Structures are given as C-alpha cells and as structure tokens.
Amino acid sequence: LTSLALPLFVVTMASQNLPGVAAIRAAGYDMPISRIITLTGVATLVLAPFGAFALNLSAITAAICMGPEAHPDPKKRYTAAVTCGAIYVLIGLFGAAVTGLLIAFPRELVLAIAGIALLGSIGGGLHAALKDDTHREAALITFLVTLSGVVIAGIGSAFWGVVAGAVALFVQQYGLRQKSKP
C-alpha cells in the first residue's frame, strides 16, 4: 500500500488529474471537479481488477479535445472526446500491432509527431497560466520543473513541478503578506 498504491495515487493526481483540471479551466469550462475526480476514483476502484487501473482526467487528451482545434463551437467539442475514446478502444484491441508499428519508427519521429500535436494545447495552457501577473512566476516554475524531466525518489517531473510551483506560490504569497503587515 505505501510503496506502490500511495505513490501511484500521488503521481496520478499530480501528473494527470491536476493538469487535467488546469486544462479544463484553461479551456473555459466550469465543471464540478470534485465530483469528476470522485467518479474516476470510484470507477478505478471498481474496474481495477479487470485491468482498468489508470482512469483519470488524462491531461494531454483533455487539452487536445477541449481546444479550439477540436471544434470551433465549445458545446460540440465533446465529439473529439467520443472519437478519441473510440480510437482508444481500437488501439486497445490491436495494441500489439500498434506497438510494433510505433517501435518500427525512429523514437525521435514519434516524439516529434507527439510534440507537434500538442503545440496548440501547450500554447493555450501557457497563455492561460501566464496571463495573471500575480501567479505568473509560480506557473512558470511549475512548467519549467515539469519540462525538466527531473526524477527524484522514483517520482517524475510532473509531481515535482506541482510541488515547486506550490512552494513558489506560497513563498510569493507569504512575502506579500509580510509586506502588507504594519
């Protein structure tokens, strides 16, 4: 429980759910986040014995499916999520063949294609995160630490980016409170 379940929970929350929430908010959607996280947690608990142990907000997919690239009308962007779900099912059914195909391509090509697919989402997320002057530094620190790829104690950079951003925000807010005291 402490060596596997707890770290996986923290990593899932930090690397998928938290960025997924940020993507939802950056796209301008007002969703009941607490209920959504609870629903994915309960679904994971029920479906984990059958192999569905990684249900989460999937930050990258969420960002792609909620951007203007998915559909100009925000109320019709759900079609991108439905299409993506159907593609995931197909990839799951033909997982070995898809894996073999991706392994046949040079690693750099696969990474470049993934990077190009995410350019709009990354740009939109950065724009939303850096727009507010009061939180700009914390957002930038979060992004840069996450981008660094640092791994500490077997925990990836997405988690440490959130930690570094939270610490930066705390230090910044603490400094502002100290300045405002008489």
Coordinates of N, CA and C in Angstrom, one line a residue:
L1 N 0.8 -1.2 0.0 CA 0.0 0.0 0.0 C 0.9 1.3 0.0
T2 N 1.9 1.3 0.9 CA 2.7 2.5 0.9 C 3.8 2.6 -0.1
S3 N 4.2 1.5 -0.6 CA 5.3 1.5 -1.6 C 4.8 1.6 -3.0
L4 N 3.5 1.2 -3.3 CA 3.0 1.2 -4.6 C 1.8 2.0 -4.8
A5 N 0.8 1.7 -4.0 CA -0.5 2.4 -4.2 C -0.5 3.9 -3.9
L6 N 0.1 4.3 -2.8 CA 0.2 5.7 -2.4 C 1.0 6.5 -3.4
P7 N 2.2 6.1 -3.8 CA 3.0 6.8 -4.9 C 2.2 6.9 -6.2
L8 N 1.5 5.8 -6.6 CA 0.8 5.9 -7.9 C -0.4 6.8 -7.8
F9 N -1.0 6.9 -6.6 CA -2.1 7.8 -6.4 C -1.6 9.3 -6.5
V10 N -0.5 9.5 -5.8 CA 0.1 10.9 -5.9 C 0.5 11.3 -7.3
V11 N 1.2 10.3 -8.0 CA 1.6 10.6 -9.3 C 0.4 10.8 -10.3
T12 N -0.6 10.0 -10.1 CA -1.8 10.2 -11.0 C -2.5 11.5 -10.7
M13 N -2.6 11.9 -9.5 CA -3.2 13.2 -9.1 C -2.4 14.3 -9.7
A14 N -1.0 14.2 -9.5 CA -0.1 15.3 -9.9 C 0.1 15.4 -11.4
S15 N 0.2 14.2 -12.1 CA 0.6 14.2 -13.5 C -0.5 14.1 -14.4
Q16 N -1.7 13.7 -14.0 CA -2.9 13.6 -14.9 C -4.0 14.4 -14.4
N17 N -4.5 14.2 -13.2 CA -5.7 14.9 -12.7 C -5.5 16.4 -12.6
L18 N -4.4 16.8 -11.9 CA -4.2 18.2 -11.7 C -4.0 19.0 -13.0
P19 N -3.1 18.5 -13.9 CA -3.0 19.1 -15.2 C -4.3 19.0 -16.0
G20 N -5.1 17.9 -15.8 CA -6.4 17.8 -16.5 C -7.4 18.9 -16.0
V21 N -7.4 19.1 -14.7 CA -8.2 20.2 -14.1 C -7.8 21.6 -14.7
A22 N -6.4 21.8 -14.8 CA -5.9 23.0 -15.4 C -6.3 23.2 -16.8
A23 N -6.3 22.1 -17.6 CA -6.7 22.1 -19.0 C -8.2 22.4 -19.1
I24 N -9.0 21.8 -18.2 CA -10.5 22.1 -18.2 C -10.7 23.6 -18.0
R25 N -10.1 24.1 -17.0 CA -10.3 25.5 -16.6 C -9.7 26.4 -17.7
A26 N -8.6 26.1 -18.2 CA -7.9 26.9 -19.2 C -8.8 27.0 -20.5
A27 N -9.5 25.9 -20.8 CA -10.4 25.9 -21.9 C -11.7 26.6 -21.7
G28 N -11.9 27.1 -20.4 CA -13.1 27.9 -20.1 C -14.3 27.1 -19.7
Y29 N -14.1 25.8 -19.3 CA -15.3 25.0 -18.9 C -15.4 25.1 -17.4
D30 N -16.6 25.2 -16.9 CA -16.9 25.2 -15.4 C -17.5 23.9 -15.0
M31 N -16.6 23.0 -14.6 CA -17.0 21.6 -14.4 C -17.0 21.4 -12.9
P32 N -17.8 20.4 -12.4 CA -17.8 20.1 -10.9 C -16.6 19.1 -10.7
I33 N -15.4 19.7 -10.5 CA -14.1 18.9 -10.5 C -14.2 17.9 -9.4
S34 N -14.6 18.2 -8.2 CA -14.6 17.3 -7.1 C -15.4 16.0 -7.5
R35 N -16.6 16.2 -8.1 CA -17.4 15.1 -8.5 C -16.7 14.2 -9.6
I36 N -16.1 14.9 -10.5 CA -15.4 14.2 -11.6 C -14.3 13.3 -11.0
I37 N -13.5 13.9 -10.1 CA -12.3 13.2 -9.5 C -12.9 12.0 -8.7
T38 N -14.0 12.2 -8.0 CA -14.6 11.1 -7.2 C -15.1 10.0 -8.1
L39 N -15.7 10.4 -9.2 CA -16.2 9.4 -10.2 C -15.1 8.6 -10.8
T40 N -14.0 9.2 -11.2 CA -12.9 8.5 -11.8 C -12.3 7.6 -10.7
G41 N -12.2 8.0 -9.5 CA -11.7 7.2 -8.4 C -12.5 6.0 -8.1
V42 N -13.8 6.2 -8.0 CA -14.7 5.0 -7.8 C -14.7 4.1 -9.0
A43 N -14.7 4.6 -10.2 CA -14.6 3.8 -11.4 C -13.3 3.0 -11.4
T44 N -12.2 3.6 -11.0 CA -11.0 2.9 -11.0 C -11.0 1.8 -9.9
L45 N -11.6 2.0 -8.8 CA -11.7 1.0 -7.7 C -12.5 -0.2 -8.2
V46 N -13.6 0.1 -8.9 CA -14.5 -1.0 -9.4 C -13.8 -1.8 -10.5
L47 N -13.2 -1.0 -11.5 CA -12.7 -1.7 -12.7 C -11.2 -2.1 -12.6
A48 N -10.5 -1.8 -11.6 CA -9.1 -2.2 -11.5 C -8.9 -3.7 -11.5
P49 N -9.7 -4.5 -10.9 CA -9.5 -5.9 -11.1 C -9.6 -6.4 -12.5
F50 N -10.2 -5.6 -13.4 CA -10.3 -6.0 -14.8 C -9.3 -5.4 -15.7
G51 N -8.3 -4.7 -15.1 CA -7.3 -4.1 -15.9 C -7.4 -2.6 -16.1
A52 N -8.5 -2.0 -15.7 CA -8.7 -0.5 -15.9 C -8.3 0.2 -14.6
F53 N -7.0 0.3 -14.4 CA -6.5 0.8 -13.1 C -5.9 2.2 -13.3
A54 N -6.0 2.8 -14.4 CA -5.5 4.1 -14.7 C -6.5 5.1 -15.2
L55 N -7.7 5.1 -14.6 CA -8.7 6.1 -15.1 C -8.4 7.4 -14.4
N56 N -8.3 8.5 -15.2 CA -8.1 9.8 -14.7 C -8.5 10.8 -15.8
L57 N -8.2 12.1 -15.5 CA -8.6 13.1 -16.4 C -7.7 13.2 -17.7
S58 N -6.7 12.5 -17.7 CA -5.8 12.4 -18.9 C -5.5 13.8 -19.5
A59 N -4.6 14.5 -18.9 CA -4.3 15.9 -19.2 C -4.0 16.1 -20.6
I60 N -3.2 15.3 -21.3 CA -2.9 15.6 -22.7 C -4.1 15.4 -23.6
T61 N -4.8 14.3 -23.4 CA -6.0 14.1 -24.2 C -7.1 15.2 -23.9
A62 N -7.2 15.5 -22.7 CA -8.2 16.6 -22.3 C -7.8 17.9 -23.0
A63 N -6.6 18.2 -23.0 CA -6.2 19.5 -23.6 C -6.4 19.5 -25.1
I64 N -6.1 18.4 -25.7 CA -6.4 18.3 -27.2 C -7.9 18.3 -27.5
C65 N -8.7 17.6 -26.7 CA -10.1 17.5 -27.0 C -10.9 18.8 -26.6
M66 N -10.3 19.6 -25.8 CA -11.1 20.8 -25.4 C -10.6 22.1 -26.0
G67 N -9.6 22.0 -26.9 CA -9.1 23.2 -27.6 C -9.9 23.6 -28.8
P68 N -9.7 24.7 -29.3 CA -10.5 25.2 -30.5 C -10.2 24.3 -31.7
E69 N -9.1 23.6 -31.7 CA -8.7 22.7 -32.8 C -9.8 21.6 -32.9
A70 N -10.3 21.2 -31.8 CA -11.3 20.1 -31.7 C -12.6 20.4 -32.4
H71 N -13.1 21.7 -32.2 CA -14.3 22.2 -32.8 C -14.4 23.7 -32.5
P72 N -14.8 24.5 -33.4 CA -14.9 25.9 -33.1 C -15.9 26.2 -32.1
D73 N -17.0 25.4 -32.0 CA -18.1 25.6 -31.0 C -17.7 24.8 -29.8
P74 N -17.5 25.4 -28.6 CA -17.2 24.7 -27.4 C -18.2 23.7 -27.0
K75 N -19.5 23.9 -27.3 CA -20.5 22.9 -27.0 C -20.5 21.7 -27.8
K76 N -19.7 21.7 -28.9 CA -19.6 20.5 -29.7 C -18.3 19.8 -29.6
R77 N -17.4 20.2 -28.7 CA -16.1 19.6 -28.6 C -16.1 18.2 -28.0
Y78 N -17.3 17.8 -27.4 CA -17.4 16.5 -26.9 C -17.2 15.4 -28.0
T79 N -17.5 15.8 -29.2 CA -17.3 14.8 -30.3 C -15.8 14.4 -30.4
A80 N -14.9 15.3 -30.1 CA -13.5 14.9 -30.1 C -13.2 13.9 -29.0
A81 N -13.8 14.1 -27.9 CA -13.6 13.1 -26.8 C -14.2 11.7 -27.1
V82 N -15.4 11.8 -27.7 CA -16.0 10.5 -28.1 C -15.2 9.8 -29.2
T83 N -14.7 10.6 -30.2 CA -13.9 10.0 -31.2 C -12.6 9.4 -30.6
C84 N -12.0 10.2 -29.7 CA -10.7 9.8 -29.0 C -11.0 8.5 -28.3
G85 N -12.1 8.4 -27.6 CA -12.4 7.2 -26.8 C -12.6 6.0 -27.8
A86 N -13.2 6.2 -28.9 CA -13.4 5.1 -29.9 C -12.0 4.6 -30.4
I87 N -11.1 5.6 -30.7 CA -9.8 5.3 -31.1 C -9.0 4.5 -30.1
Y88 N -9.2 4.9 -28.8 CA -8.5 4.2 -27.7 C -9.0 2.8 -27.6
V89 N -10.3 2.5 -27.9 CA -10.8 1.2 -27.8 C -10.1 0.4 -29.0
L90 N -10.1 1.0 -30.2 CA -9.4 0.3 -31.3 C -7.9 0.0 -31.0
I91 N -7.2 1.0 -30.5 CA -5.8 0.8 -30.2 C -5.7 -0.3 -29.1
G92 N -6.6 -0.4 -28.2 CA -6.6 -1.4 -27.2 C -6.8 -2.8 -27.8
L93 N -7.7 -2.9 -28.7 CA -7.9 -4.2 -29.4 C -6.8 -4.6 -30.2
F94 N -6.1 -3.7 -30.8 CA -5.0 -4.0 -31.7 C -3.6 -3.5 -31.1
G95 N -3.6 -3.6 -29.8 CA -2.4 -3.0 -29.1 C -1.1 -3.5 -29.5
A96 N -1.0 -4.8 -29.7 CA 0.3 -5.4 -30.1 C 0.8 -4.9 -31.5
A97 N -0.2 -4.8 -32.4 CA 0.2 -4.4 -33.8 C 0.6 -2.9 -33.7
V98 N -0.2 -2.1 -33.0 CA 0.1 -0.6 -32.9 C 1.5 -0.4 -32.2
T99 N 1.8 -1.2 -31.2 CA 3.1 -1.1 -30.5 C 4.2 -1.5 -31.5
G100 N 4.0 -2.6 -32.2 CA 5.0 -3.0 -33.2 C 5.2 -1.9 -34.3
L101 N 4.2 -1.2 -34.7 CA 4.3 -0.2 -35.7 C 5.1 1.0 -35.1
L102 N 4.7 1.4 -33.9 CA 5.4 2.6 -33.3 C 6.9 2.3 -33.0
I103 N 7.2 1.0 -32.7 CA 8.6 0.6 -32.4 C 9.4 0.7 -33.7
A104 N 8.7 0.4 -34.8 CA 9.4 0.4 -36.1 C 9.9 1.8 -36.5
F105 N 9.2 2.8 -36.1 CA 9.6 4.2 -36.4 C 10.7 4.7 -35.5
P106 N 11.5 5.6 -36.0 CA 12.5 6.1 -35.1 C 11.9 6.8 -33.9
R107 N 12.5 6.7 -32.7 CA 11.9 7.3 -31.5 C 11.7 8.8 -31.7
E108 N 12.7 9.5 -32.3 CA 12.6 10.9 -32.5 C 11.4 11.3 -33.3
L109 N 11.1 10.5 -34.3 CA 10.0 10.8 -35.2 C 8.7 10.8 -34.4
V110 N 8.5 9.7 -33.6 CA 7.3 9.6 -32.7 C 7.2 10.8 -31.8
L111 N 8.3 11.1 -31.1 CA 8.3 12.3 -30.2 C 8.0 13.6 -30.9
A112 N 8.5 13.8 -32.1 CA 8.3 15.0 -32.9 C 6.8 15.1 -33.3
I113 N 6.2 14.0 -33.7 CA 4.8 14.0 -34.0 C 3.9 14.3 -32.8
A114 N 4.3 13.7 -31.7 CA 3.5 14.0 -30.5 C 3.7 15.5 -30.1
G115 N 4.9 16.0 -30.2 CA 5.1 17.4 -29.9 C 4.3 18.3 -30.7
I116 N 4.3 18.1 -32.0 CA 3.5 18.9 -32.9 C 2.1 18.9 -32.6
A117 N 1.6 17.7 -32.2 CA 0.1 17.6 -31.9 C -0.2 18.4 -30.7
L118 N 0.8 18.6 -29.8 CA 0.5 19.3 -28.5 C 0.8 20.8 -28.6
L119 N 1.3 21.3 -29.7 CA 1.7 22.7 -29.7 C 0.6 23.6 -29.3
G120 N -0.6 23.4 -29.9 CA -1.7 24.3 -29.6 C -2.2 24.2 -28.2
S121 N -2.2 23.0 -27.6 CA -2.6 22.8 -26.2 C -1.6 23.5 -25.3
I122 N -0.3 23.3 -25.6 CA 0.7 23.8 -24.7 C 0.7 25.3 -24.8
G123 N 0.5 25.9 -26.0 CA 0.5 27.3 -26.1 C -0.7 27.9 -25.4
G124 N -1.9 27.3 -25.5 CA -3.1 27.8 -24.9 C -3.0 27.7 -23.3
G125 N -2.4 26.6 -22.9 CA -2.2 26.4 -21.4 C -1.2 27.4 -20.9
L126 N -0.1 27.7 -21.6 CA 0.8 28.7 -21.1 C 0.2 30.1 -21.1
H127 N -0.6 30.4 -22.2 CA -1.2 31.7 -22.2 C -2.1 31.9 -21.0
A128 N -2.9 30.9 -20.7 CA -3.9 31.0 -19.6 C -3.1 31.0 -18.3
A129 N -2.0 30.2 -18.1 CA -1.3 30.2 -16.9 C -0.5 31.5 -16.6
L130 N 0.0 32.1 -17.7 CA 0.9 33.2 -17.5 C 0.1 34.6 -17.6
K131 N -1.1 34.5 -17.9 CA -1.9 35.7 -18.1 C -2.0 36.5 -16.8
D132 N -2.2 35.9 -15.7 CA -2.4 36.6 -14.4 C -1.0 36.9 -13.8
D133 N -0.8 38.2 -13.6 CA 0.5 38.7 -13.1 C 0.8 38.2 -11.7
T134 N -0.2 38.0 -10.9 CA 0.1 37.6 -9.5 C 0.5 36.1 -9.4
H135 N 0.3 35.3 -10.4 CA 0.7 33.9 -10.3 C 1.6 33.5 -11.4
R136 N 2.1 34.4 -12.1 CA 3.0 34.2 -13.3 C 4.2 33.4 -13.0
E137 N 4.9 33.8 -11.9 CA 6.2 33.1 -11.6 C 6.0 31.7 -11.1
A138 N 5.0 31.5 -10.3 CA 4.7 30.1 -9.9 C 4.3 29.2 -11.0
A139 N 3.5 29.8 -12.0 CA 3.1 29.0 -13.1 C 4.3 28.6 -14.0
L140 N 5.2 29.6 -14.2 CA 6.4 29.4 -15.0 C 7.3 28.4 -14.3
I141 N 7.5 28.5 -13.0 CA 8.3 27.5 -12.3 C 7.7 26.1 -12.4
T142 N 6.4 26.0 -12.3 CA 5.7 24.7 -12.4 C 6.0 24.1 -13.8
F143 N 5.9 24.9 -14.8 CA 6.1 24.5 -16.2 C 7.5 24.1 -16.4
L144 N 8.5 24.9 -16.0 CA 9.9 24.6 -16.2 C 10.4 23.3 -15.5
V145 N 9.9 23.2 -14.2 CA 10.4 22.0 -13.5 C 9.7 20.7 -14.1
T146 N 8.5 20.8 -14.5 CA 7.8 19.7 -15.2 C 8.6 19.4 -16.5
L147 N 8.9 20.4 -17.2 CA 9.6 20.2 -18.5 C 11.0 19.6 -18.4
S148 N 11.6 19.9 -17.2 CA 13.0 19.4 -17.0 C 13.2 17.9 -17.0
G149 N 12.1 17.2 -16.7 CA 12.2 15.7 -16.7 C 12.9 15.2 -15.4
V150 N 13.1 16.0 -14.4 CA 13.7 15.5 -13.2 C 12.9 14.4 -12.5
V151 N 13.7 13.4 -12.0 CA 13.0 12.3 -11.3 C 13.7 12.2 -9.9
I152 N 13.0 12.3 -8.9 CA 13.5 12.3 -7.5 C 12.7 11.2 -6.8
A153 N 13.4 10.3 -6.2 CA 12.8 9.1 -5.4 C 11.9 8.4 -6.3
G154 N 12.2 8.2 -7.6 CA 11.3 7.5 -8.5 C 10.0 8.2 -8.9
I155 N 9.9 9.4 -8.5 CA 8.7 10.2 -8.8 C 9.0 11.2 -9.9
G156 N 8.2 11.3 -11.0 CA 8.5 12.1 -12.1 C 8.3 13.6 -12.0
S157 N 8.7 14.3 -13.0 CA 8.8 15.7 -13.0 C 7.4 16.4 -12.9
A158 N 6.4 15.8 -13.3 CA 5.0 16.4 -13.2 C 4.7 16.6 -11.8
F159 N 5.0 15.7 -10.9 CA 4.7 15.8 -9.5 C 5.6 16.9 -8.9
W160 N 6.9 16.9 -9.3 CA 7.8 17.9 -8.7 C 7.6 19.3 -9.2
G161 N 7.1 19.4 -10.4 CA 6.7 20.7 -11.0 C 5.5 21.3 -10.2
V162 N 4.6 20.4 -9.8 CA 3.5 20.9 -9.0 C 4.0 21.3 -7.6
V163 N 4.9 20.5 -7.0 CA 5.4 20.9 -5.7 C 6.2 22.2 -5.8
A164 N 7.1 22.3 -6.8 CA 7.9 23.6 -6.9 C 7.0 24.8 -7.2
G165 N 5.9 24.6 -8.0 CA 5.0 25.7 -8.2 C 4.2 26.1 -6.9
A166 N 3.8 25.1 -6.2 CA 3.1 25.4 -4.9 C 4.0 26.1 -3.9
V167 N 5.3 25.6 -3.8 CA 6.2 26.3 -2.9 C 6.5 27.7 -3.4
A168 N 6.6 27.9 -4.7 CA 6.9 29.3 -5.2 C 5.7 30.2 -4.9
L169 N 4.5 29.7 -5.1 CA 3.3 30.4 -4.8 C 3.2 30.8 -3.3
F170 N 3.5 29.8 -2.5 CA 3.5 30.0 -1.0 C 4.4 31.1 -0.6
V171 N 5.7 31.0 -1.1 CA 6.7 32.0 -0.8 C 6.3 33.4 -1.3
Q172 N 5.7 33.4 -2.5 CA 5.3 34.7 -3.1 C 4.1 35.3 -2.2
Q173 N 3.1 34.5 -1.9 CA 2.0 35.0 -1.1 C 2.5 35.3 0.3
Y174 N 3.4 34.6 0.9 CA 3.9 34.9 2.2 C 4.6 36.2 2.2
G175 N 5.4 36.4 1.2 CA 6.2 37.7 1.0 C 5.2 38.9 0.9
L176 N 4.1 38.7 0.1 CA 3.1 39.8 0.0 C 2.4 40.1 1.3
R177 N 2.2 39.0 2.1 CA 1.5 39.2 3.4 C 2.5 40.0 4.4
Q178 N 3.8 39.6 4.3 CA 4.7 40.3 5.2 C 4.9 41.7 4.8
K179 N 4.8 42.1 3.5 CA 4.9 43.5 3.1 C 3.7 44.3 3.6
S180 N 2.6 43.6 3.6 CA 1.3 44.4 3.9 C 1.1 44.6 5.4
K181 N 1.9 43.8 6.2 CA 1.8 44.0 7.7 C 2.4 45.3 8.1
P182 N 1.8 46.0 9.2 CA 2.4 47.2 9.6 C 3.7 47.1 10.4

